[in-house]
Amino acid sequence: MSRVVARGPGRVNLIGEHTDYNGGLALPFAIDRGVTVTAEPLGGEQIEAHAADIGERDEFALAGDDGAAEGWRAFVRGTVAELRAAGHAVRACRLTIEGDLPHGAGLSSSAALEAALCLALLEDPDVDRVELAKLCSRVENEHVGAQTGLLDQLAVLCGQEGHALRIDFRDLSIEPVPLALGEWRLVTLDSGAAHEHAGGGYNERRAECAAACEALGIASLREAASAAGLPSPLDRRVRHVLSENARVDATAEALAAGDLREVGRLLGASHASLRDDYEASVAEVERTVAALEAAGAAGARMVGGGFGGSVLALFPPGATPPDGCVSADPGPAARRL
Ligand code: GLA
């Protein structure tokens, strides 16, 4: 093994939030910002890891993840453990992690890190990307303690430059949708409220969706025809998931028709549903949405797991996004550099 450098991009989900773990639809894309992992071979049986941006280190035996690590260390140890469990050879090495994707901003620094680690550590990186996404998701579910779905990992590992991906989580089929924005611009603005998946509202919403499935006698909310008859708040959670799936296809149609005004309207409708029915917003996110709308956005909505993180907005030609906004352009999938 020689020195390997791998890049995992972050992602923005255009629309289709909290649908992945409900067998639903989403329309994410990989972005330019991301995480870079450099792996340099070492003798022995150890992994040394250095999170360069925050000046922290870790060192552990290849053979052992004792499950006690937290934060970024849990991702590194968990990735090594899952790669080995899946039968991949992992050699002793020194890992250097750096990036330009803020943690907790809802742009999936987690999936960016998992994907970059995998591509840096794999002897042969030419593996099935959907299987790799599942492996990355196990790192998060079983080693980090966040019951997240597959949205982020699929976006980051299967993304296509210039496209969003219509993902159907019922069968994990992926269809690239051209993101032809012309003079329109997609931007993100950090709300300043950091979110954390391992704990808090995210896992609670997942549990509510599971409870709704049980009450309806179905395996996945994709099979639900309506939210009628469910007790509150389960009825509102289901209403969000059903209406959000419909908005994903409406957005893909509006993009195909070049109707960006309609895409903006759908982003706003998604946000209202996430705020009122899914109750996944917080005051900082509401203030950020309002600031973007006041600046002329055609639509703005929270992205990712919610309870903080970034807001995505679509600006028409001629409008000026407020200070702090960063362009969200669809970039390439995770790759070796
Ligand atoms: C987070 C999770 C994803 C998905 C989104 C909400 O980003 O990692 O799996 O559930 O929240 O759409």
Tab-separated table of N, CA and C in Angstrom, residues 171-331:
chain	number	residue	atom	x	y	z
A	171	ASP	N	-36.607	0.321	-2.792
A	171	ASP	CA	-35.726	-0.690	-3.401
A	171	ASP	C	-34.316	-0.149	-3.656
A	172	LEU	N	-34.015	1.030	-3.120
A	172	LEU	CA	-32.716	1.689	-3.288
A	172	LEU	C	-32.371	1.943	-4.755
A	173	SER	N	-33.385	2.129	-5.586
A	173	SER	CA	-33.094	2.485	-6.974
A	173	SER	C	-32.760	3.974	-7.042
A	174	ILE	N	-31.828	4.306	-7.920
A	174	ILE	CA	-31.286	5.671	-8.007
A	174	ILE	C	-31.378	6.163	-9.443
A	175	GLU	N	-31.959	7.353	-9.590
A	175	GLU	CA	-32.116	7.910	-10.937
A	175	GLU	C	-31.554	9.332	-10.930
A	176	PRO	N	-30.528	9.631	-11.740
A	176	PRO	CA	-29.985	10.994	-11.764
A	176	PRO	C	-30.979	11.972	-12.404
A	177	VAL	N	-31.153	13.121	-11.764
A	177	VAL	CA	-32.070	14.153	-12.271
A	177	VAL	C	-31.239	15.410	-12.537
A	178	PRO	N	-31.138	15.857	-13.788
A	178	PRO	CA	-30.313	17.050	-14.056
A	178	PRO	C	-30.773	18.248	-13.226
A	179	LEU	N	-29.799	18.914	-12.617
A	179	LEU	CA	-30.110	20.089	-11.800
A	179	LEU	C	-29.716	21.316	-12.616
A	180	ALA	N	-30.542	21.630	-13.591
A	180	ALA	CA	-30.244	22.735	-14.509
A	180	ALA	C	-30.859	24.008	-13.945
A	181	LEU	N	-30.028	24.825	-13.303
A	181	LEU	CA	-30.556	25.981	-12.584
A	181	LEU	C	-30.449	27.278	-13.380
A	182	GLY	N	-29.742	27.257	-14.499
A	182	GLY	CA	-29.589	28.495	-15.275
A	182	GLY	C	-29.007	29.591	-14.394
A	183	GLU	N	-29.677	30.728	-14.342
A	183	GLU	CA	-29.193	31.867	-13.548
A	183	GLU	C	-29.664	31.814	-12.104
A	184	TRP	N	-30.458	30.797	-11.765
A	184	TRP	CA	-30.909	30.660	-10.382
A	184	TRP	C	-29.774	30.081	-9.542
A	185	ARG	N	-29.841	30.305	-8.212
A	185	ARG	CA	-28.765	29.813	-7.342
A	185	ARG	C	-29.316	29.104	-6.121
A	186	LEU	N	-28.709	27.962	-5.800
A	186	LEU	CA	-29.006	27.294	-4.534
A	186	LEU	C	-27.894	27.645	-3.552
A	187	VAL	N	-28.265	28.045	-2.348
A	187	VAL	CA	-27.258	28.372	-1.331
A	187	VAL	C	-27.667	27.725	-0.004
A	188	THR	N	-26.690	27.560	0.874
A	188	THR	CA	-27.017	27.151	2.248
A	188	THR	C	-26.542	28.238	3.201
A	189	LEU	N	-27.254	28.337	4.296
A	189	LEU	CA	-26.875	29.282	5.351
A	189	LEU	C	-26.993	28.543	6.679
A	190	ASP	N	-25.895	28.539	7.426
A	190	ASP	CA	-25.867	27.838	8.711
A	190	ASP	C	-26.738	28.595	9.712
A	191	SER	N	-27.641	27.879	10.385
A	191	SER	CA	-28.520	28.546	11.355
A	191	SER	C	-27.771	28.889	12.646
A	192	GLY	N	-26.595	28.268	12.818
A	192	GLY	CA	-25.831	28.516	14.042
A	192	GLY	C	-26.193	27.561	15.163
A	193	ALA	N	-27.305	26.848	15.030
A	193	ALA	CA	-27.672	25.850	16.050
A	193	ALA	C	-27.157	24.503	15.561
A	194	ALA	N	-26.163	23.957	16.252
A	194	ALA	CA	-25.590	22.673	15.818
A	194	ALA	C	-26.552	21.563	16.168
A	195	HIS	N	-26.632	20.578	15.296
A	195	HIS	CA	-27.488	19.445	15.632
A	195	HIS	C	-26.614	18.222	15.843
A	196	GLU	N	-27.153	17.244	16.479
A	196	GLU	CA	-26.421	16.021	16.809
A	196	GLU	C	-27.399	14.885	16.611
A	197	HIS	N	-27.030	13.910	15.759
A	197	HIS	CA	-27.983	12.821	15.506
A	197	HIS	C	-28.049	11.806	16.631
A	198	ALA	N	-26.866	11.564	17.255
A	198	ALA	CA	-26.828	10.520	18.279
A	198	ALA	C	-27.513	11.050	19.535
A	199	GLY	N	-28.806	11.017	19.510
A	199	GLY	CA	-29.540	11.520	20.669
A	199	GLY	C	-30.524	12.572	20.219
A	200	GLY	N	-31.422	12.962	21.117
A	200	GLY	CA	-32.330	14.049	20.816
A	200	GLY	C	-33.434	13.655	19.863
A	201	GLY	N	-33.933	14.684	19.158
A	201	GLY	CA	-35.150	14.548	18.376
A	201	GLY	C	-35.102	13.529	17.258
A	202	TYR	N	-33.951	13.343	16.629
A	202	TYR	CA	-33.898	12.469	15.451
A	202	TYR	C	-34.352	11.040	15.788
A	203	ASN	N	-33.721	10.464	16.793
A	203	ASN	CA	-34.082	9.089	17.159
A	203	ASN	C	-35.529	9.010	17.642
A	204	GLU	N	-36.008	10.076	18.264
A	204	GLU	CA	-37.402	10.110	18.740
A	204	GLU	C	-38.383	10.078	17.552
A	205	ARG	N	-38.084	10.855	16.494
A	205	ARG	CA	-38.961	10.845	15.315
A	205	ARG	C	-38.975	9.464	14.667
A	206	ARG	N	-37.831	8.844	14.615
A	206	ARG	CA	-37.782	7.487	14.039
A	206	ARG	C	-38.668	6.543	14.830
A	207	ALA	N	-38.607	6.668	16.147
A	207	ALA	CA	-39.421	5.784	16.997
A	207	ALA	C	-40.903	6.065	16.770
A	208	GLU	N	-41.263	7.326	16.557
A	208	GLU	CA	-42.675	7.656	16.309
A	208	GLU	C	-43.148	7.050	14.983
A	209	CYS	N	-42.304	7.094	13.985
A	209	CYS	CA	-42.686	6.492	12.691
A	209	CYS	C	-42.860	4.984	12.838
A	210	ALA	N	-41.991	4.368	13.628
A	210	ALA	CA	-42.127	2.921	13.857
A	210	ALA	C	-43.427	2.630	14.596
A	211	ALA	N	-43.774	3.486	15.545
A	211	ALA	CA	-45.027	3.296	16.303
A	211	ALA	C	-46.233	3.464	15.376
A	212	ALA	N	-46.139	4.407	14.438
A	212	ALA	CA	-47.245	4.607	13.483
A	212	ALA	C	-47.403	3.373	12.601
A	213	CYS	N	-46.287	2.791	12.156
A	213	CYS	CA	-46.353	1.569	11.331
A	213	CYS	C	-47.039	0.451	12.111
A	214	GLU	N	-46.665	0.344	13.373
A	214	GLU	CA	-47.254	-0.719	14.187
A	214	GLU	C	-48.765	-0.517	14.323
A	215	ALA	N	-49.161	0.735	14.576
A	215	ALA	CA	-50.592	1.029	14.730
A	215	ALA	C	-51.360	0.770	13.424
A	216	LEU	N	-50.689	1.005	12.300
A	216	LEU	CA	-51.357	0.808	11.003
A	216	LEU	C	-51.219	-0.623	10.485
A	217	GLY	N	-50.389	-1.418	11.161
A	217	GLY	CA	-50.196	-2.804	10.737
A	217	GLY	C	-49.444	-2.920	9.420
A	218	ILE	N	-48.460	-2.023	9.215
A	218	ILE	CA	-47.672	-2.055	7.986
A	218	ILE	C	-46.184	-2.081	8.339
A	219	ALA	N	-45.357	-2.489	7.379
A	219	ALA	CA	-43.922	-2.606	7.647
A	219	ALA	C	-43.205	-1.281	7.443
A	220	SER	N	-43.750	-0.434	6.563
A	220	SER	CA	-43.077	0.833	6.256
A	220	SER	C	-44.137	1.874	5.935
A	221	LEU	N	-43.849	3.138	6.236
A	221	LEU	CA	-44.842	4.202	5.968
A	221	LEU	C	-45.083	4.383	4.479
A	222	ARG	N	-44.249	3.800	3.636
A	222	ARG	CA	-44.486	3.859	2.195
A	222	ARG	C	-45.812	3.175	1.851
A	223	GLU	N	-46.220	2.235	2.703
A	223	GLU	CA	-47.468	1.506	2.434
A	223	GLU	C	-48.687	2.234	2.983
A	224	ALA	N	-48.483	3.324	3.720
A	224	ALA	CA	-49.620	4.024	4.331
A	224	ALA	C	-50.382	4.820	3.272
A	225	ALA	N	-51.700	4.707	3.295
A	225	ALA	CA	-52.511	5.462	2.332
A	225	ALA	C	-52.835	6.846	2.890
A	226	SER	N	-53.037	6.930	4.204
A	226	SER	CA	-53.307	8.221	4.834
A	226	SER	C	-52.982	8.128	6.320
A	227	ALA	N	-53.040	9.285	6.980
A	227	ALA	CA	-52.730	9.321	8.410
A	227	ALA	C	-54.000	9.205	9.243
A	228	ALA	N	-55.118	8.993	8.581
A	228	ALA	CA	-56.413	9.010	9.275
A	228	ALA	C	-56.477	7.944	10.369
A	229	GLY	N	-57.036	8.335	11.512
A	229	GLY	CA	-57.273	7.389	12.594
A	229	GLY	C	-56.118	7.246	13.564
A	230	LEU	N	-54.960	7.815	13.237
A	230	LEU	CA	-53.814	7.698	14.151
A	230	LEU	C	-53.929	8.736	15.261
A	231	PRO	N	-53.450	8.410	16.459
A	231	PRO	CA	-53.452	9.410	17.534
A	231	PRO	C	-52.401	10.490	17.268
A	232	SER	N	-52.599	11.656	17.857
A	232	SER	CA	-51.621	12.741	17.764
A	232	SER	C	-50.433	12.415	18.677
A	233	PRO	N	-49.187	12.653	18.321
A	233	PRO	CA	-48.734	13.364	17.127
A	233	PRO	C	-48.424	12.435	15.943
A	234	LEU	N	-48.730	11.130	16.080
A	234	LEU	CA	-48.335	10.207	15.010
A	234	LEU	C	-49.007	10.576	13.691
A	235	ASP	N	-50.254	11.087	13.764
A	235	ASP	CA	-50.950	11.454	12.520
A	235	ASP	C	-50.185	12.540	11.769
A	236	ARG	N	-49.654	13.508	12.521
A	236	ARG	CA	-48.923	14.598	11.849
A	236	ARG	C	-47.593	14.103	11.279
A	237	ARG	N	-46.927	13.216	12.008
A	237	ARG	CA	-45.650	12.669	11.498
A	237	ARG	C	-45.891	11.948	10.163
A	238	VAL	N	-46.956	11.146	10.109
A	238	VAL	CA	-47.243	10.391	8.883
A	238	VAL	C	-47.655	11.336	7.753
A	239	ARG	N	-48.441	12.368	8.121
A	239	ARG	CA	-48.853	13.331	7.092
A	239	ARG	C	-47.626	13.986	6.440
A	240	HIS	N	-46.633	14.314	7.276
A	240	HIS	CA	-45.408	14.891	6.692
A	240	HIS	C	-44.768	13.915	5.703
A	241	VAL	N	-44.602	12.675	6.112
A	241	VAL	CA	-43.887	11.710	5.262
A	241	VAL	C	-44.627	11.521	3.936
A	242	LEU	N	-45.952	11.401	3.992
A	242	LEU	CA	-46.717	11.177	2.756
A	242	LEU	C	-46.669	12.409	1.845
A	243	SER	N	-46.836	13.588	2.427
A	243	SER	CA	-46.830	14.790	1.585
A	243	SER	C	-45.421	15.062	1.046
A	244	GLU	N	-44.402	14.709	1.832
A	244	GLU	CA	-43.018	14.953	1.388
A	244	GLU	C	-42.666	14.040	0.202
A	245	ASN	N	-43.096	12.782	0.251
A	245	ASN	CA	-42.853	11.887	-0.897
A	245	ASN	C	-43.456	12.490	-2.164
A	246	ALA	N	-44.668	13.026	-2.047
A	246	ALA	CA	-45.327	13.613	-3.227
A	246	ALA	C	-44.549	14.839	-3.712
A	247	ARG	N	-43.991	15.613	-2.763
A	247	ARG	CA	-43.225	16.806	-3.168
A	247	ARG	C	-41.927	16.448	-3.890
A	248	VAL	N	-41.357	15.283	-3.576
A	248	VAL	CA	-40.132	14.877	-4.276
A	248	VAL	C	-40.422	14.700	-5.762
A	249	ASP	N	-41.473	13.984	-6.079
A	249	ASP	CA	-41.776	13.786	-7.500
A	249	ASP	C	-42.239	15.081	-8.155
A	250	ALA	N	-42.964	15.911	-7.418
A	250	ALA	CA	-43.375	17.201	-7.986
A	250	ALA	C	-42.147	18.058	-8.285
A	251	THR	N	-41.125	17.976	-7.435
A	251	THR	CA	-39.898	18.756	-7.655
A	251	THR	C	-39.149	18.235	-8.879
A	252	ALA	N	-39.056	16.910	-9.005
A	252	ALA	CA	-38.376	16.340	-10.179
A	252	ALA	C	-39.103	16.782	-11.456
A	253	GLU	N	-40.429	16.809	-11.415
A	253	GLU	CA	-41.194	17.250	-12.594
A	253	GLU	C	-40.962	18.735	-12.880
A	254	ALA	N	-40.966	19.549	-11.826
A	254	ALA	CA	-40.754	20.988	-12.020
A	254	ALA	C	-39.356	21.250	-12.587
A	255	LEU	N	-38.357	20.477	-12.117
A	255	LEU	CA	-36.994	20.639	-12.656
A	255	LEU	C	-36.968	20.274	-14.129
A	256	ALA	N	-37.630	19.180	-14.471
A	256	ALA	CA	-37.637	18.738	-15.878
A	256	ALA	C	-38.310	19.792	-16.760
A	257	ALA	N	-39.296	20.486	-16.185
A	257	ALA	CA	-40.024	21.506	-16.959
A	257	ALA	C	-39.317	22.858	-16.898
A	258	GLY	N	-38.218	22.950	-16.133
A	258	GLY	CA	-37.501	24.218	-15.996
A	258	GLY	C	-38.275	25.249	-15.193
A	259	ASP	N	-39.225	24.775	-14.361
A	259	ASP	CA	-40.068	25.685	-13.579
A	259	ASP	C	-39.464	25.880	-12.179
A	260	LEU	N	-38.469	26.768	-12.092
A	260	LEU	CA	-37.742	26.912	-10.823
A	260	LEU	C	-38.554	27.668	-9.786
A	261	ARG	N	-39.464	28.500	-10.221
A	261	ARG	CA	-40.376	29.175	-9.283
A	261	ARG	C	-41.167	28.119	-8.499
A	262	GLU	N	-41.624	27.084	-9.213
A	262	GLU	CA	-42.367	25.995	-8.586
A	262	GLU	C	-41.460	25.173	-7.646
A	263	VAL	N	-40.199	24.980	-8.041
A	263	VAL	CA	-39.264	24.280	-7.145
A	263	VAL	C	-39.161	25.065	-5.831
A	264	GLY	N	-39.044	26.385	-5.931
A	264	GLY	CA	-38.970	27.225	-4.729
A	264	GLY	C	-40.209	27.072	-3.870
A	265	ARG	N	-41.363	27.052	-4.489
A	265	ARG	CA	-42.620	26.910	-3.733
A	265	ARG	C	-42.636	25.560	-2.993
A	266	LEU	N	-42.146	24.511	-3.666
A	266	LEU	CA	-42.126	23.184	-3.042
A	266	LEU	C	-41.147	23.133	-1.870
A	267	LEU	N	-40.014	23.849	-1.983
A	267	LEU	CA	-39.074	23.906	-0.849
A	267	LEU	C	-39.750	24.550	0.351
A	268	GLY	N	-40.486	25.614	0.104
A	268	GLY	CA	-41.198	26.284	1.202
A	268	GLY	C	-42.257	25.381	1.822
A	269	ALA	N	-42.956	24.625	0.976
A	269	ALA	CA	-43.994	23.724	1.487
A	269	ALA	C	-43.361	22.605	2.309
A	270	SER	N	-42.186	22.133	1.874
A	270	SER	CA	-41.478	21.095	2.630
A	270	SER	C	-41.106	21.630	4.014
A	271	HIS	N	-40.615	22.870	4.036
A	271	HIS	CA	-40.224	23.433	5.333
A	271	HIS	C	-41.429	23.568	6.270
A	272	ALA	N	-42.546	24.037	5.732
A	272	ALA	CA	-43.740	24.200	6.575
A	272	ALA	C	-44.159	22.857	7.159
A	273	SER	N	-44.069	21.816	6.358
A	273	SER	CA	-44.449	20.484	6.817
A	273	SER	C	-43.471	19.964	7.881
A	274	LEU	N	-42.188	20.227	7.678
A	274	LEU	CA	-41.186	19.801	8.670
A	274	LEU	C	-41.350	20.564	9.984
A	275	ARG	N	-41.761	21.812	9.861
A	275	ARG	CA	-41.939	22.638	11.058
A	275	ARG	C	-43.234	22.273	11.795
A	276	ASP	N	-44.340	22.185	11.052
A	276	ASP	CA	-45.637	22.046	11.704
A	276	ASP	C	-46.024	20.586	11.967
A	277	ASP	N	-45.789	19.724	10.991
A	277	ASP	CA	-46.203	18.327	11.160
A	277	ASP	C	-45.101	17.467	11.780
A	278	TYR	N	-43.863	17.699	11.353
A	278	TYR	CA	-42.776	16.856	11.868
A	278	TYR	C	-42.130	17.449	13.111
A	279	GLU	N	-42.388	18.732	13.324
A	279	GLU	CA	-41.840	19.449	14.494
A	279	GLU	C	-40.339	19.213	14.662
A	280	ALA	N	-39.603	19.464	13.557
A	280	ALA	CA	-38.160	19.246	13.560
A	280	ALA	C	-37.393	20.554	13.429
A	281	SER	N	-38.091	21.699	13.591
A	281	SER	CA	-37.398	22.972	13.466
A	281	SER	C	-37.112	23.560	14.856
A	282	VAL	N	-36.263	24.554	14.881
A	282	VAL	CA	-35.962	25.282	16.119
A	282	VAL	C	-35.927	26.774	15.781
A	283	ALA	N	-35.911	27.613	16.811
A	283	ALA	CA	-36.021	29.060	16.607
A	283	ALA	C	-34.941	29.606	15.667
A	284	GLU	N	-33.690	29.144	15.825
A	284	GLU	CA	-32.595	29.656	14.972
A	284	GLU	C	-32.852	29.326	13.504
A	285	VAL	N	-33.391	28.143	13.252
A	285	VAL	CA	-33.686	27.740	11.874
A	285	VAL	C	-34.816	28.614	11.315
A	286	GLU	N	-35.828	28.888	12.135
A	286	GLU	CA	-36.933	29.751	11.675
A	286	GLU	C	-36.431	31.141	11.327
A	287	ARG	N	-35.547	31.671	12.160
A	287	ARG	CA	-34.998	33.011	11.889
A	287	ARG	C	-34.195	33.000	10.587
A	288	THR	N	-33.466	31.912	10.356
A	288	THR	CA	-32.648	31.818	9.140
A	288	THR	C	-33.539	31.743	7.908
A	289	VAL	N	-34.608	30.949	7.972
A	289	VAL	CA	-35.551	30.851	6.846
A	289	VAL	C	-36.144	32.238	6.565
A	290	ALA	N	-36.539	32.931	7.622
A	290	ALA	CA	-37.157	34.255	7.442
A	290	ALA	C	-36.172	35.228	6.791
A	291	ALA	N	-34.898	35.175	7.204
A	291	ALA	CA	-33.895	36.083	6.633
A	291	ALA	C	-33.698	35.795	5.147
A	292	LEU	N	-33.708	34.531	4.780
A	292	LEU	CA	-33.519	34.154	3.373
A	292	LEU	C	-34.715	34.587	2.542
A	293	GLU	N	-35.905	34.415	3.087
A	293	GLU	CA	-37.103	34.830	2.354
A	293	GLU	C	-37.128	36.347	2.194
A	294	ALA	N	-36.715	37.044	3.266
A	294	ALA	CA	-36.705	38.505	3.202
A	294	ALA	C	-35.723	38.999	2.139
A	295	ALA	N	-34.670	38.206	1.893
A	295	ALA	CA	-33.674	38.596	0.878
A	295	ALA	C	-34.122	38.224	-0.528
A	296	GLY	N	-35.309	37.626	-0.642
A	296	GLY	CA	-35.839	37.358	-1.981
A	296	GLY	C	-35.803	35.914	-2.427
A	297	ALA	N	-35.523	34.975	-1.492
A	297	ALA	CA	-35.500	33.554	-1.884
A	297	ALA	C	-36.880	33.145	-2.386
A	298	ALA	N	-36.898	32.298	-3.421
A	298	ALA	CA	-38.167	31.766	-3.933
A	298	ALA	C	-38.674	30.642	-3.033
A	299	GLY	N	-37.801	30.133	-2.176
A	299	GLY	CA	-38.181	29.091	-1.230
A	299	GLY	C	-36.986	28.769	-0.359
A	300	ALA	N	-37.224	28.374	0.903
A	300	ALA	CA	-36.132	28.028	1.815
A	300	ALA	C	-36.620	26.949	2.754
A	301	ARG	N	-35.713	26.039	3.102
A	301	ARG	CA	-36.107	24.974	4.034
A	301	ARG	C	-34.909	24.412	4.767
A	302	MET	N	-35.177	23.877	5.959
A	302	MET	CA	-34.122	23.200	6.711
A	302	MET	C	-33.676	21.971	5.935
A	303	VAL	N	-32.384	21.630	6.019
A	303	VAL	CA	-31.891	20.402	5.371
A	303	VAL	C	-31.340	19.447	6.412
A	304	GLY	N	-31.471	18.164	6.113
A	304	GLY	CA	-30.896	17.142	6.985
A	304	GLY	C	-31.823	16.792	8.136
A	305	GLY	N	-31.232	16.305	9.193
A	305	GLY	CA	-32.004	15.756	10.305
A	305	GLY	C	-32.822	16.779	11.070
A	306	GLY	N	-32.455	18.060	10.961
A	306	GLY	CA	-33.237	19.091	11.633
A	306	GLY	C	-32.776	19.337	13.062
A	307	PHE	N	-33.603	20.062	13.839
A	307	PHE	CA	-33.268	20.459	15.206
A	307	PHE	C	-31.971	21.277	15.199
A	308	GLY	N	-31.798	22.081	14.155
A	308	GLY	CA	-30.569	22.860	13.978
A	308	GLY	C	-30.027	22.605	12.585
A	309	GLY	N	-28.779	22.997	12.364
A	309	GLY	CA	-28.162	22.756	11.056
A	309	GLY	C	-28.416	23.876	10.074
A	310	SER	N	-28.277	23.568	8.793
A	310	SER	CA	-28.322	24.594	7.743
A	310	SER	C	-29.692	24.712	7.091
A	311	VAL	N	-29.884	25.842	6.430
A	311	VAL	CA	-31.097	26.089	5.643
A	311	VAL	C	-30.674	26.227	4.184
A	312	LEU	N	-31.438	25.586	3.308
A	312	LEU	CA	-31.204	25.638	1.868
A	312	LEU	C	-32.173	26.644	1.271
A	313	ALA	N	-31.706	27.475	0.345
A	313	ALA	CA	-32.614	28.438	-0.286
A	313	ALA	C	-32.330	28.518	-1.775
A	314	LEU	N	-33.378	28.785	-2.525
A	314	LEU	CA	-33.267	28.952	-3.983
A	314	LEU	C	-33.524	30.415	-4.325
A	315	PHE	N	-32.524	31.052	-4.941
A	315	PHE	CA	-32.639	32.478	-5.279
A	315	PHE	C	-32.822	32.674	-6.777
A	316	PRO	N	-33.764	33.531	-7.159
A	316	PRO	CA	-33.953	33.827	-8.580
A	316	PRO	C	-32.833	34.729	-9.106
A	317	PRO	N	-32.690	34.823	-10.422
A	317	PRO	CA	-31.669	35.700	-11.000
A	317	PRO	C	-31.823	37.125	-10.470
A	318	GLY	N	-30.727	37.762	-10.153
A	318	GLY	CA	-30.777	39.162	-9.734
A	318	GLY	C	-30.886	39.358	-8.238
A	319	ALA	N	-31.364	38.361	-7.498
A	319	ALA	CA	-31.483	38.514	-6.037
A	319	ALA	C	-30.112	38.269	-5.396
A	320	THR	N	-29.855	38.936	-4.270
A	320	THR	CA	-28.565	38.774	-3.595
A	320	THR	C	-28.748	38.030	-2.277
A	321	PRO	N	-28.214	36.817	-2.181
A	321	PRO	CA	-28.320	36.071	-0.917
A	321	PRO	C	-27.619	36.823	0.214
A	322	PRO	N	-28.118	36.720	1.443
A	322	PRO	CA	-27.503	37.444	2.564
A	322	PRO	C	-26.084	36.954	2.867
A	323	ASP	N	-25.327	37.779	3.618
A	323	ASP	CA	-23.963	37.410	4.014
A	323	ASP	C	-23.975	36.058	4.714
A	324	GLY	N	-22.932	35.296	4.464
A	324	GLY	CA	-22.806	34.001	5.138
A	324	GLY	C	-23.299	32.852	4.286
A	325	CYS	N	-24.035	33.153	3.194
A	325	CYS	CA	-24.540	32.076	2.343
A	325	CYS	C	-23.387	31.459	1.544
A	326	VAL	N	-23.470	30.160	1.347
A	326	VAL	CA	-22.467	29.443	0.561
A	326	VAL	C	-23.187	28.739	-0.576
A	327	SER	N	-22.647	28.837	-1.792
A	327	SER	CA	-23.273	28.179	-2.950
A	327	SER	C	-23.328	26.682	-2.740
A	328	ALA	N	-24.440	26.084	-3.134
A	328	ALA	CA	-24.595	24.626	-3.048
A	328	ALA	C	-24.684	24.101	-4.471
A	329	ASP	N	-23.543	23.641	-5.000
A	329	ASP	CA	-23.510	23.154	-6.381
A	329	ASP	C	-23.273	21.650	-6.372
A	330	PRO	N	-23.975	20.914	-7.250
A	330	PRO	CA	-23.807	19.466	-7.259
A	330	PRO	C	-22.432	19.037	-7.779
A	331	GLY	N	-21.637	18.454	-6.922
A	331	GLY	CA	-20.280	18.033	-7.271
A	331	GLY	C	-20.183	16.534	-7.396
